[in-house]
Structures are given as C-alpha cells and as structure tokens.
Amino acid sequence: MRLVIGRYMAAAALAALSFSPALRAQDFKIGSRPVQVHGFASQGYLYSNQNNYLTMYTSHGSPAFTEGSLNLSMPVTDKFRIAAQGYDRKMGSIDDFRPSLDFAYGDFKVARWLGFRGGKVKTVMGLYNDTQDMAFLYPWALLPQGVYPTDLRTTFIAHTGGDVYGRVSLKKAGKLEYTFYGGLRSYDDREGYYAYTQSLSLKITSISGRIIGGDLRWLPVNGLTLGVSRADLTQDRAVSSAIGTITQSTKMNRPWVGYADYARGKWGASFEYRDMNDIKTIRIPLGTPKDQDKSTKPWFASASYRATPKLQLGVYHSSVTVTAPANPKDTASNHIYDEVGSARYDINRFWDVKAEGHFIEGYGDTLQAQGFYSNYNPQGLKPRTNLLMLRATFKF
Amino acid sequence: MKYTSFLLAAACSLLIAPLCAVAADVKVIANNSVSANSISAGDLKDVFLLDKDSIGGSHVEPVLQNAGATHDAFLKAYLGKPNSVLQAFYRSLVFTGKASMPKVTAADAEAVAYVAKTKGAIGYVSAGASSEGVKTLEVK
C-alpha cells in the first residue's frame, strides 16, 4: 500500500517538477505570433467509510486519482486563433493514464457578436460542463457529481464538429452570450459506460452518438449570470453477451438545463438544474424491442466564502433522482444526495490544496454510471457513504 | 426639500468617494499606436475581460500587473472583481482554448516599458508613475 501511495506521489511530484521550468518560459513565438503553453497536474486521495467510489478502493484509502493537461494556443491573426489540449488521468480503473486529445480547434471571430469554432470543441452546457476538469477554478475538490459525473467526463465534455457563438450587448440590460453547436460525441472505452457494463459481465463492442444544442446566458449586472441550455443527443451502443449482440439506441434524449451564478465580494453562490430525459430502445436477439427510461433529474446548489485571500470555504448540496431504477424496491438506488463541505487553500498562484467531506445518501441506479459500481463493491452497496477527499493541484 | 437633497448628495458622495479615491490612484496607459486618447469605463472593462480587442479602430491587448496596491486599485475601480476571481476567469478561457492569458508585468516601471514597446498594449500604473514613452488614456 505504501509503495502504491509512494508511486502516485512520486508521479505527481515529477509532473509538477517537470512543469516548473515552464513557469517563466511558457511563451515562445512561431514567426511573429506568440504561442502560450499552460497546464496543470493534480493529485487526489480519497477515503470512505462504506462503499468504494468511482472505481477506486476508497474504503481502504485510495490515491488513484491523478490528472493533468498541457495546452497550447496561438493567435494566427487578430481574428483567427488555434488551440489544443492534451489530457491524461487515472481514476481507479478509469482512463488509466492513457493520454487523450481534449480539444483541438480553430476559432474565427468575425466580430464580438459572431464567431465560429471548428474541430474538437469543448461543449458549452450549464455552468461548468466545458471547465469541469479544472478543479483549480473552484473551491471544490470534486464538482457536484449528480450534475457533472466525472466517470462520464469524456462523454459530455467535447464534440467533434463546430460552434457558432457570440456576445450581444443589451445596453442597460447587460449582455447576452450565445453558443450553438453540433457534432459527434466523444467516448472513452475506459470510462463509466464501460465500467458498469463490465459489472454486468457484458462488453461494449461499439458506441457512437451525436449532439446538437445551444446555450444562452444573460449577464444583467456585474457578477450575475443566468442561463439555459438545451441539447438533442443520440447514442447507439452494441454490447456482446452470452445470448448474442444486444443493441441500445436513443429514442429520445433532450436534456434541458437552467442555471444561475452570483459572485459579490467574498461570496459566491450557484445553482443548476437538469432535466436529463433519456429513453433508450433495447433490442436483444430473438426478442421484441423494448423501451427503457434512463432519465434523471440532477441539481445542485452551492455557496462559497473567501475567508482570507488564501482560504476559501464552501458547501454544496448535490442531488440526482432516477426516474425508473432497475430495481424499484431498492430505495437507495433511485437517488444520490451528497452534502459537501470544502476548504481550499491557495499556497501561491501555482499551488492549491483542498480538503473536502462528502456525506452521501443512496447509490443510484446500478444500471447507470453514477459513481457506485457493483463490481467494485462485491460486499454489496450500502445506503450511506461518508467520504474524505484531499487534493493538491499545480497549475501554470 | 433642499435639506433632503443635501443629505442625499452627502450620502452619495460618501458612498462614491472610496471608488473615486481608488480610481484616482491609477492611470491607464497605452502604446502610442493606439489612436484613441480616451476610453470609456465600459470599454476598458471589456478590454481587460478579453471581450473587446479594438479601440477606435486600433487592435489592443491588456497588460496586467501581477500584484500590489496599483493592481488591486485598478481591479476595484474598473473591473469590479477580486484578483482570485479574475485569475479563475482567465484560466477558464485558457483551458477551453478560447483565449490566451494576458501579459503580466511586475510593477510600474516594467509595465510602462512593456506597453511602450508593444503595439496595441493597454496597461495601468500608479498615478504618480512616470509614463515616458506611452500615452495616458483618459477614462470617461
């Protein structure tokens, strides 16, 4: 155990040290155009009293939570810029240090009110979807998992396609930002869908889907953001089983999201609600097609307070309710409620550390990827879990 | 009636005075390539929040100081955000590929030197700092 912890700490320290020379040399030029290099490395440690969480053996204490990214951007002209980011993480059995291309796109800004992005682009949906892996932006070590499940990060974070975006002045009524997008969804064969399929002794042989959607956010006064997002998603999945190939396709998946964020002085507050309606059609060999309701209704409310310039405190409540759990008699499988208290300390502009307590009730539907996996909890899932998370992040 | 107006004016003055004092501590400077001689407070905020990249037809880019009283006074007077929130805002843009991190300089002398040599640069220094080689923009 000590050896494993030592290995993770050594990897994190090595990552941080290897980035250190870049602290003062993060810009270079191609021709006359500046290229910026930024990145982060983060190491977490999780300890739970009951269930194992997010495919980590947290009930024994687990340091198997490491992530980092390296990003380059360059303005090619005053109106056209390019940017790309590589991302890598290990979270239990998820991703396992296999690097991926997080985004890579060209951005042509015609005017403030009209721009275009093309390539692999981060998906704007709700408050934090496109920034959900940047823990250093938030007081939290782990974002509200009901709304931003980290085990399904790749599935929602980016699309390969394009955006149309802009910002319109409403004079005294503030500003309105819009983003409309469409493209193919991203999947990672070491993420949540695969993990819970494995827990059923099945194997995903193919998965694909597309997303079309938009986001409107109104900034009426300094510090206040009000927004709505809407999307239309599809997902086609084939799973090999003992009786042959089972297919699952989307009949209807049109989530809508409403959110608000307010920051004033030392205080901040956020709220987000999602109606993740999702009806899938399942086809099994020699059987008749059957619809399955995979809908959930997640939301969170949070508040934070900067006690000193270096110390920030926060609380949030995260909730996800499952409309039609696989086992309706199992009352802990139709919801996950998570009460969280967090403290963040900024050591300097490059390093921050966080300590966070989670008091979780319920474990969600075992036929969906919601953090608690039956194959990582062979003793059976318990209805309550207390979890401590420590996290250190280096960014430049 | 006059008494009420006087009280209102006095109260407003007391409320606004700290902001005026803060704004008076800072002057906004620009590279000589910037054609404008003044800038509205709204445009200045938009430039530093990376929402506007031209003033009066000239391409502009913001230059920040990394810390200190002048930096704090500028953020308070013109951006209305504490430094931690501003840095998180910049990082959210950088790590989604939407913008580059603005140039950051140490103190007044370095800010003036960088703005003087960089086409389109707009920065800020303390009111008493030398602004040789750059122009001072009036904030309206």
Coordinates of C-alpha atoms in Angstrom, one line a residue:
Chain A
M1 CA 0.0 0.0 0.0
R2 CA 2.8 2.4 1.0
L3 CA 4.5 1.5 -2.3
V4 CA 1.4 2.4 -4.3
I5 CA 0.9 5.7 -2.5
G6 CA 4.6 6.5 -3.0
R7 CA 4.3 5.8 -6.7
Y8 CA 1.4 8.2 -7.1
M9 CA 3.1 10.9 -5.0
A10 CA 6.3 10.4 -7.0
A11 CA 4.4 10.7 -10.3
A12 CA 2.6 13.9 -9.1
A13 CA 5.8 15.4 -7.9
L14 CA 7.6 14.5 -11.1
A15 CA 4.9 16.0 -13.1
A16 CA 5.0 19.2 -11.1
L17 CA 8.8 19.5 -11.2
S18 CA 8.9 18.8 -14.9
F19 CA 6.5 21.7 -15.4
S20 CA 8.5 24.0 -13.2
P21 CA 10.9 25.3 -15.9
A22 CA 7.9 26.3 -17.9
L23 CA 6.8 28.7 -15.1
R24 CA 8.9 31.5 -16.6
A25 CA 9.2 30.2 -20.1
Q26 CA 5.7 29.4 -21.1
D27 CA 5.7 31.7 -24.2
F28 CA 7.5 31.3 -27.4
K29 CA 7.0 32.5 -30.9
I30 CA 6.3 31.0 -34.3
G31 CA 7.2 33.7 -36.7
S32 CA 5.9 36.9 -35.0
R33 CA 3.0 35.2 -33.3
P34 CA 3.2 34.3 -29.6
V35 CA 2.4 30.7 -28.5
Q36 CA 1.3 30.1 -24.9
V37 CA 1.8 26.9 -23.0
H38 CA -0.3 26.2 -19.9
G39 CA -1.0 23.1 -17.9
F40 CA -1.9 21.6 -14.6
A41 CA -1.3 18.4 -12.6
S42 CA -3.5 17.3 -9.8
Q43 CA -3.3 14.5 -7.2
G44 CA -6.1 13.4 -5.0
Y45 CA -6.6 11.0 -2.1
L46 CA -10.0 9.6 -1.2
Y47 CA -11.1 7.7 1.9
S48 CA -14.6 6.4 2.5
N49 CA -16.2 4.5 5.4
Q50 CA -18.5 2.4 3.3
N51 CA -18.8 1.9 -0.4
N52 CA -15.9 2.1 -2.9
Y53 CA -16.4 5.2 -5.1
L54 CA -15.6 6.0 -8.7
T55 CA -13.9 2.6 -9.3
M56 CA -11.3 3.3 -6.6
Y57 CA -11.0 1.2 -3.5
T58 CA -11.7 4.2 -1.3
S59 CA -12.8 2.2 1.7
H60 CA -9.1 1.3 2.1
G61 CA -8.0 4.9 1.2
S62 CA -7.0 5.4 -2.4
P63 CA -4.6 7.8 -4.1
A64 CA -5.7 6.5 -7.5
F65 CA -6.8 10.0 -8.6
T66 CA -4.3 11.8 -10.8
E67 CA -5.0 14.1 -13.7
G68 CA -3.2 16.7 -15.8
S69 CA -3.3 18.6 -19.0
L70 CA -1.0 20.5 -21.3
N71 CA -2.4 23.2 -23.5
L72 CA -1.1 25.3 -26.4
S73 CA -2.8 28.3 -28.0
M74 CA -1.8 30.8 -30.7
P75 CA -3.4 33.8 -32.3
V76 CA -2.7 33.2 -36.0
T77 CA -4.2 36.6 -36.9
D78 CA -6.1 39.1 -34.9
K79 CA -9.4 37.2 -35.8
F80 CA -8.2 33.6 -36.1
R81 CA -6.7 31.5 -33.3
I82 CA -5.9 27.9 -32.8
A83 CA -5.7 25.9 -29.6
A84 CA -5.2 22.3 -28.5
Q85 CA -5.0 20.5 -25.2
G86 CA -3.8 17.0 -24.2
Y87 CA -5.3 15.4 -21.1
D88 CA -4.4 12.4 -19.0
R89 CA -5.7 10.9 -15.9
K90 CA -6.1 7.9 -13.7
M91 CA -9.1 7.5 -11.5
G92 CA -9.4 4.0 -10.2
S93 CA -9.7 1.8 -13.3
I94 CA -11.0 4.7 -15.4
D95 CA -8.7 6.1 -18.1
D96 CA -5.5 4.5 -16.6
F97 CA -3.0 7.2 -17.7
R98 CA -3.9 6.9 -21.3
P99 CA -3.5 10.4 -22.9
S100 CA -6.2 11.8 -25.0
L101 CA -6.8 14.9 -27.1
D102 CA -9.1 17.1 -25.0
F103 CA -9.7 19.7 -27.7
A104 CA -8.1 20.9 -30.9
Y105 CA -9.8 23.6 -32.9
G106 CA -9.6 26.8 -35.0
D107 CA -11.6 29.8 -33.9
F108 CA -12.6 32.6 -36.3
K109 CA -14.1 35.6 -34.6
V110 CA -15.7 37.8 -37.2
A111 CA -17.0 40.3 -34.6
R112 CA -18.0 40.2 -30.9
W113 CA -21.4 39.1 -31.9
L114 CA -20.4 36.3 -34.3
G115 CA -17.6 33.7 -34.2
F116 CA -17.1 30.2 -35.4
R117 CA -15.1 27.2 -33.9
G118 CA -14.4 24.0 -35.8
G119 CA -12.6 20.8 -34.7
K120 CA -12.8 19.1 -31.4
V121 CA -14.5 21.7 -29.2
K122 CA -15.5 21.7 -25.6
T123 CA -19.3 21.6 -25.2
V124 CA -20.9 24.6 -23.5
M125 CA -23.8 23.2 -21.4
G126 CA -24.7 24.5 -18.0
L127 CA -22.3 26.4 -15.7
Y128 CA -19.3 24.1 -15.7
N129 CA -19.5 21.4 -18.4
D130 CA -16.6 22.8 -20.5
T131 CA -14.5 23.5 -17.4
Q132 CA -15.5 20.5 -15.2
D133 CA -12.0 19.1 -15.1
M134 CA -10.4 22.3 -14.0
A135 CA -10.7 21.8 -10.3
F136 CA -8.4 24.8 -9.7
L137 CA -11.2 27.1 -10.8
Y138 CA -13.5 26.0 -7.9
P139 CA -13.5 25.7 -4.1
W140 CA -14.4 22.1 -4.6
A141 CA -12.2 19.0 -4.9
L142 CA -15.0 17.3 -6.7
L143 CA -17.7 19.1 -8.6
P144 CA -21.3 18.1 -7.8
Q145 CA -21.4 14.5 -9.2
G146 CA -25.1 14.5 -9.8
V147 CA -24.7 17.1 -12.4
Y148 CA -21.1 16.6 -13.5
P149 CA -20.3 12.9 -13.1
T150 CA -16.6 12.6 -13.5
D151 CA -16.8 9.0 -14.6
L152 CA -18.7 10.2 -17.7
R153 CA -16.4 13.1 -18.4
T154 CA -15.4 12.2 -21.9
T155 CA -19.0 11.6 -23.0
F156 CA -20.1 15.1 -22.3
I157 CA -17.1 17.4 -22.3
A158 CA -16.4 17.9 -26.0
H159 CA -17.8 17.3 -29.5
T160 CA -16.1 17.0 -32.9
G161 CA -17.9 19.4 -35.1
G162 CA -18.5 23.2 -34.8
D163 CA -19.8 26.1 -32.8
V164 CA -21.4 29.4 -33.7
Y165 CA -21.0 31.8 -30.8
G166 CA -21.2 35.5 -29.9
R167 CA -22.0 38.1 -27.4
V168 CA -24.7 40.8 -27.8
S169 CA -24.9 44.0 -25.8
L170 CA -28.4 44.7 -24.4
K171 CA -27.4 48.2 -23.3
K172 CA -28.6 48.8 -19.7
A173 CA -29.9 45.2 -19.5
G174 CA -26.4 43.8 -19.7
K175 CA -25.1 41.2 -22.2
L176 CA -26.4 38.1 -23.8
E177 CA -24.0 35.3 -24.8
Y178 CA -25.0 32.5 -27.1
T179 CA -23.4 29.3 -28.3
F180 CA -25.0 26.9 -30.8
Y181 CA -23.2 23.7 -31.7
G182 CA -23.4 20.3 -33.4
G183 CA -21.1 17.3 -33.8
L184 CA -20.1 13.8 -32.8
R185 CA -19.9 12.9 -29.2
S186 CA -16.6 11.5 -27.7
Y187 CA -16.3 8.2 -25.9
D188 CA -13.5 6.6 -24.0
D189 CA -13.5 2.8 -23.6
R190 CA -12.2 3.1 -20.1
E191 CA -14.9 5.3 -18.7
G192 CA -18.2 4.9 -16.9
Y193 CA -20.3 3.2 -19.6
Y194 CA -17.7 0.5 -19.9
A195 CA -17.2 0.2 -16.2
Y196 CA -20.8 -0.5 -15.4
T197 CA -21.3 -2.8 -18.5
Q198 CA -18.3 -4.8 -17.2
S199 CA -20.1 -5.0 -13.8
L200 CA -22.9 -6.9 -15.6
S201 CA -20.3 -9.2 -17.2
L202 CA -21.0 -7.7 -20.6
K203 CA -18.7 -5.9 -23.1
I204 CA -19.4 -2.8 -25.2
T205 CA -18.3 -3.6 -28.8
S206 CA -19.2 -0.2 -30.4
I207 CA -20.6 3.1 -29.2
S208 CA -21.3 6.4 -31.1
G209 CA -23.6 9.3 -31.0
R210 CA -24.1 13.0 -31.9
I211 CA -25.1 16.1 -30.1
I212 CA -26.9 19.3 -31.3
G213 CA -27.5 22.0 -28.9
G214 CA -27.3 25.5 -27.7
D215 CA -26.6 27.7 -24.6
L216 CA -27.9 31.2 -23.8
R217 CA -26.6 33.1 -20.8
W218 CA -27.6 36.5 -19.7
L219 CA -25.3 38.7 -17.7
P220 CA -27.6 41.5 -16.5
V221 CA -25.3 43.0 -13.9
N222 CA -21.7 42.6 -12.7
G223 CA -21.3 39.2 -11.0
L224 CA -24.7 37.7 -12.0
T225 CA -25.2 35.0 -14.8
L226 CA -28.5 33.4 -15.7
G227 CA -28.6 30.8 -18.3
V228 CA -30.4 27.9 -20.1
S229 CA -29.0 25.1 -22.2
R230 CA -30.8 22.6 -24.5
A231 CA -29.4 19.7 -26.4
D232 CA -30.6 16.8 -28.5
L233 CA -28.3 13.7 -28.1
T234 CA -28.2 10.3 -29.7
Q235 CA -26.2 7.2 -28.6
D236 CA -26.0 3.8 -30.3
R237 CA -24.4 1.1 -28.4
A238 CA -23.7 -2.6 -29.2
V239 CA -22.9 -5.0 -26.4
S240 CA -21.8 -8.6 -26.7
S241 CA -23.4 -11.1 -24.4
A242 CA -23.8 -14.8 -23.9
I243 CA -27.0 -14.7 -26.0
G244 CA -25.5 -12.6 -28.8
T245 CA -25.3 -8.9 -29.5
I246 CA -27.6 -6.5 -27.6
T247 CA -28.1 -3.1 -29.2
Q248 CA -29.3 0.1 -27.5
S249 CA -30.3 3.2 -29.4
T250 CA -31.7 6.5 -28.3
K251 CA -35.4 7.1 -28.8
M252 CA -35.4 10.5 -27.1
N253 CA -32.7 12.3 -25.2
R254 CA -33.2 16.0 -25.0
P255 CA -31.9 17.4 -21.8
W256 CA -32.5 21.0 -20.7
V257 CA -30.5 22.9 -18.2
G258 CA -31.3 26.0 -16.1
Y259 CA -28.6 27.7 -14.0
A260 CA -27.6 30.8 -12.1
D261 CA -24.3 32.1 -10.7
Y262 CA -23.7 35.1 -8.5
A263 CA -20.5 36.4 -7.1
R264 CA -20.1 39.5 -5.0
G265 CA -17.1 40.4 -3.0
K266 CA -16.0 37.4 -0.9
W267 CA -19.3 35.5 -1.5
G268 CA -20.4 33.2 -4.3
A269 CA -23.5 31.2 -5.0
S270 CA -24.5 28.8 -7.8
F271 CA -27.5 26.7 -8.8
E272 CA -28.1 24.3 -11.6
Y273 CA -31.0 22.1 -12.5
R274 CA -31.0 19.5 -15.3
D275 CA -33.9 17.5 -16.7
M276 CA -32.0 14.6 -18.4
N277 CA -34.9 12.9 -20.1
D278 CA -33.5 9.9 -21.8
I279 CA -35.5 7.0 -23.4
K280 CA -33.5 4.1 -24.9
T281 CA -34.7 1.3 -27.1
I282 CA -33.1 -2.1 -26.3
R283 CA -33.0 -4.9 -28.8
I284 CA -32.0 -8.4 -27.7
P285 CA -31.5 -11.4 -30.0
L286 CA -34.9 -13.0 -30.9
G287 CA -36.7 -10.6 -28.6
T288 CA -39.0 -7.7 -29.3
P289 CA -37.6 -4.1 -28.9
K290 CA -38.2 -2.6 -25.5
D291 CA -38.0 1.0 -24.3
Q292 CA -36.1 1.8 -21.1
D293 CA -36.4 5.0 -19.3
K294 CA -32.9 6.2 -18.3
S295 CA -34.0 9.7 -17.2
T296 CA -32.5 11.5 -14.2
K297 CA -33.2 14.9 -12.6
P298 CA -29.9 16.2 -11.1
W299 CA -29.4 19.6 -9.5
F300 CA -27.0 21.3 -7.1
A301 CA -26.9 24.5 -5.0
S302 CA -23.7 25.8 -3.6
A303 CA -22.3 28.7 -1.6
S304 CA -18.7 29.8 -1.0
Y305 CA -16.9 32.4 1.1
R306 CA -13.3 33.7 0.8
A307 CA -12.3 33.9 4.5
T308 CA -8.9 35.3 3.7
P309 CA -7.0 36.0 0.4
K310 CA -5.7 32.4 0.6
L311 CA -8.5 30.5 2.2
Q312 CA -11.9 29.8 0.6
L313 CA -14.7 27.8 2.3
G314 CA -17.7 26.2 0.6
V315 CA -20.7 24.0 0.9
Y316 CA -23.0 22.4 -1.7
H317 CA -25.8 20.0 -1.9
S318 CA -25.9 17.7 -5.0
S319 CA -28.9 15.6 -5.8
V320 CA -29.7 13.2 -8.6
T321 CA -33.0 11.2 -8.7
V322 CA -33.5 8.3 -11.0
T323 CA -36.9 8.2 -12.7
A324 CA -37.1 4.4 -13.3
P325 CA -34.4 2.5 -11.4
A326 CA -33.7 -1.2 -12.4
N327 CA -34.9 -2.3 -9.0
P328 CA -37.7 0.0 -7.8
K329 CA -37.9 -1.9 -4.5
D330 CA -34.3 -0.9 -3.7
T331 CA -35.0 2.6 -2.2
A332 CA -31.3 3.6 -2.2
S333 CA -31.0 3.0 -6.0
N334 CA -33.4 5.8 -7.0
H335 CA -31.3 8.7 -5.8
I336 CA -27.9 10.0 -4.6
Y337 CA -27.8 13.0 -2.3
D338 CA -24.5 14.5 -1.4
E339 CA -23.9 17.1 1.3
V340 CA -20.4 18.6 1.0
G341 CA -18.2 20.9 2.9
S342 CA -14.9 22.1 1.5
A343 CA -11.9 24.2 2.3
R344 CA -9.4 25.4 -0.3
Y345 CA -6.0 27.0 0.5
D346 CA -4.0 28.8 -2.2
I347 CA -0.4 28.4 -1.2
N348 CA 0.7 30.6 -4.1
R349 CA -0.5 31.4 -7.6
F350 CA 0.7 27.9 -8.8
W351 CA -0.4 25.6 -6.0
D352 CA -3.6 25.0 -4.2
V353 CA -4.7 22.3 -1.7
K354 CA -8.2 21.2 -0.7
A355 CA -9.9 19.1 1.9
E356 CA -13.5 18.1 1.4
G357 CA -16.0 16.0 3.2
H358 CA -18.9 14.2 1.5
F359 CA -22.0 12.8 3.2
I360 CA -23.6 10.7 0.6
E361 CA -27.0 9.0 0.9
G362 CA -28.1 6.5 -1.8
Y363 CA -26.0 4.9 -4.5
G364 CA -28.1 5.5 -7.7
D365 CA -29.2 3.0 -10.3
T366 CA -26.8 0.1 -10.7
L367 CA -27.7 0.0 -14.5
Q368 CA -26.3 3.5 -14.9
A369 CA -22.8 5.0 -14.4
Q370 CA -23.3 7.0 -11.2
G371 CA -20.1 6.6 -9.3
F372 CA -21.0 3.4 -7.4
Y373 CA -20.2 0.2 -9.3
S374 CA -21.3 -3.2 -8.0
N375 CA -18.2 -5.0 -9.2
Y376 CA -16.1 -2.6 -7.1
N377 CA -18.4 -3.3 -4.1
P378 CA -18.7 -7.1 -4.1
Q379 CA -19.8 -7.0 -0.4
G380 CA -23.0 -5.2 -1.6
L381 CA -23.7 -1.5 -1.7
K382 CA -24.6 0.3 1.5
P383 CA -27.1 3.2 1.6
R384 CA -24.8 5.7 3.2
T385 CA -21.2 6.7 2.4
N386 CA -19.0 9.2 4.1
L387 CA -16.1 10.3 2.0
L388 CA -13.0 12.5 2.7
M389 CA -11.1 13.8 -0.3
L390 CA -7.8 15.6 -0.2
R391 CA -6.4 17.2 -3.4
A392 CA -3.4 19.2 -4.4
T393 CA -3.2 21.0 -7.7
F394 CA -0.3 22.7 -9.6
K395 CA -1.2 24.9 -12.5
F396 CA 0.7 27.4 -14.6
Chain B
M1 CA -36.7 69.5 0.3
K2 CA -33.3 71.2 0.0
Y3 CA -32.2 69.6 3.2
T4 CA -33.2 66.1 1.8
S5 CA -31.3 66.8 -1.4
F6 CA -28.3 67.8 0.6
L7 CA -28.5 64.7 2.7
L8 CA -28.8 62.5 -0.4
A9 CA -25.9 64.3 -2.1
A10 CA -23.8 63.9 1.0
A11 CA -24.7 60.2 1.3
C12 CA -23.9 59.6 -2.4
S13 CA -20.6 61.3 -2.0
L14 CA -19.7 59.2 0.9
L15 CA -20.6 56.0 -1.0
I16 CA -18.8 57.0 -4.2
A17 CA -15.8 58.6 -2.6
P18 CA -13.9 55.3 -2.0
L19 CA -14.3 54.4 -5.6
C20 CA -13.2 57.8 -6.8
A21 CA -10.2 57.7 -4.5
V22 CA -9.3 54.3 -5.8
A23 CA -9.7 55.3 -9.5
A24 CA -7.6 58.4 -8.8
D25 CA -4.7 56.2 -7.6
V26 CA -4.3 54.7 -11.0
K27 CA -3.8 55.9 -14.6
V28 CA -4.4 54.0 -17.7
I29 CA -1.6 53.9 -20.3
A30 CA -1.4 52.8 -23.9
N31 CA 1.1 52.2 -26.6
N32 CA 1.4 55.2 -28.9
S33 CA 0.0 53.1 -31.7
V34 CA -3.4 53.3 -30.0
S35 CA -5.2 56.1 -31.8
A36 CA -7.7 56.9 -29.0
N37 CA -6.9 59.5 -26.3
S38 CA -9.7 58.4 -24.0
I39 CA -11.6 55.2 -23.3
S40 CA -15.0 54.6 -21.6
A41 CA -15.0 52.6 -18.4
G42 CA -17.2 50.0 -20.1
D43 CA -14.7 49.6 -23.0
L44 CA -11.8 49.4 -20.6
K45 CA -13.5 46.6 -18.6
D46 CA -14.3 44.8 -21.9
V47 CA -10.7 45.0 -23.0
F48 CA -9.4 43.5 -19.7
L49 CA -12.1 40.8 -19.7
L50 CA -10.9 39.9 -23.2
D51 CA -14.3 40.8 -24.7
K52 CA -13.1 43.6 -26.9
D53 CA -9.9 43.8 -28.8
S54 CA -10.1 47.1 -30.6
I55 CA -10.5 50.7 -29.6
G56 CA -11.1 53.4 -32.2
G57 CA -10.1 51.0 -34.9
S58 CA -6.8 50.1 -33.3
H59 CA -6.1 46.5 -32.1
V60 CA -5.5 46.4 -28.4
E61 CA -4.3 43.9 -25.8
P62 CA -4.5 44.2 -22.0
V63 CA -1.4 44.2 -19.8
L64 CA -1.8 43.4 -16.1
Q65 CA 0.4 43.8 -13.1
N66 CA 0.9 40.7 -11.0
A67 CA 0.1 42.1 -7.6
G68 CA 0.3 45.2 -5.4
A69 CA -1.7 48.2 -4.5
T70 CA -2.0 49.6 -8.0
H71 CA -3.2 46.3 -9.3
D72 CA -5.8 46.0 -6.5
A73 CA -7.0 49.6 -7.1
F74 CA -7.4 49.0 -10.8
L75 CA -9.4 45.8 -10.3
K76 CA -11.6 47.5 -7.7
A77 CA -12.2 50.7 -9.7
Y78 CA -12.7 49.3 -13.2
L79 CA -13.2 45.5 -13.3
G80 CA -15.2 45.0 -10.1
K81 CA -13.6 41.6 -9.5
P82 CA -11.1 40.5 -6.9
N83 CA -7.9 39.1 -8.2
S84 CA -8.8 35.4 -7.4
V85 CA -12.0 35.7 -9.5
L86 CA -10.2 37.4 -12.3
Q87 CA -7.5 34.7 -12.5
A88 CA -10.1 32.0 -12.4
F89 CA -11.9 33.7 -15.3
Y90 CA -8.8 33.9 -17.4
R91 CA -7.9 30.3 -16.7
S92 CA -11.4 29.2 -17.7
L93 CA -10.8 30.8 -21.1
V94 CA -7.3 29.5 -21.5
F95 CA -8.1 25.9 -20.6
T96 CA -11.0 25.8 -23.0
G97 CA -8.8 27.3 -25.8
K98 CA -10.9 30.5 -26.0
A99 CA -8.2 33.0 -25.2
S100 CA -4.6 33.5 -24.3
M101 CA -3.5 34.6 -20.8
P102 CA -2.9 38.4 -20.8
K103 CA 0.6 39.6 -20.4
V104 CA 1.6 40.2 -16.7
T105 CA 4.3 42.6 -15.6
A106 CA 5.9 43.2 -12.2
A107 CA 5.5 46.8 -11.2
D108 CA 5.0 50.3 -12.8
A109 CA 8.4 50.6 -14.5
E110 CA 8.1 47.2 -16.2
A111 CA 4.5 47.9 -17.1
V112 CA 5.5 51.2 -18.8
A113 CA 8.5 49.6 -20.6
Y114 CA 6.3 46.7 -21.9
V115 CA 3.5 49.0 -23.0
A116 CA 5.9 51.4 -24.7
K117 CA 7.4 48.6 -26.9
T118 CA 4.3 46.6 -27.6
K119 CA 1.9 47.7 -30.3
G120 CA -1.7 48.0 -29.1
A121 CA -0.8 47.4 -25.4
I122 CA -3.0 48.9 -22.7
G123 CA -2.0 48.8 -19.1
Y124 CA -2.1 50.8 -15.8
V125 CA 0.3 52.3 -13.4
S126 CA 0.1 54.3 -10.2
A127 CA -1.0 57.9 -10.7
G128 CA 2.4 59.2 -9.8
A129 CA 4.5 56.9 -12.0
S130 CA 6.5 58.1 -15.0
S131 CA 4.7 57.4 -18.3
E132 CA 7.5 58.3 -20.6
G133 CA 7.2 56.7 -24.0
V134 CA 3.5 55.8 -23.6
K135 CA 0.3 57.8 -23.8
T136 CA -2.1 58.3 -20.9
L137 CA -5.8 57.5 -21.7
E138 CA -8.5 59.4 -20.0
V139 CA -11.1 57.1 -18.6
K140 CA -14.6 58.6 -19.2

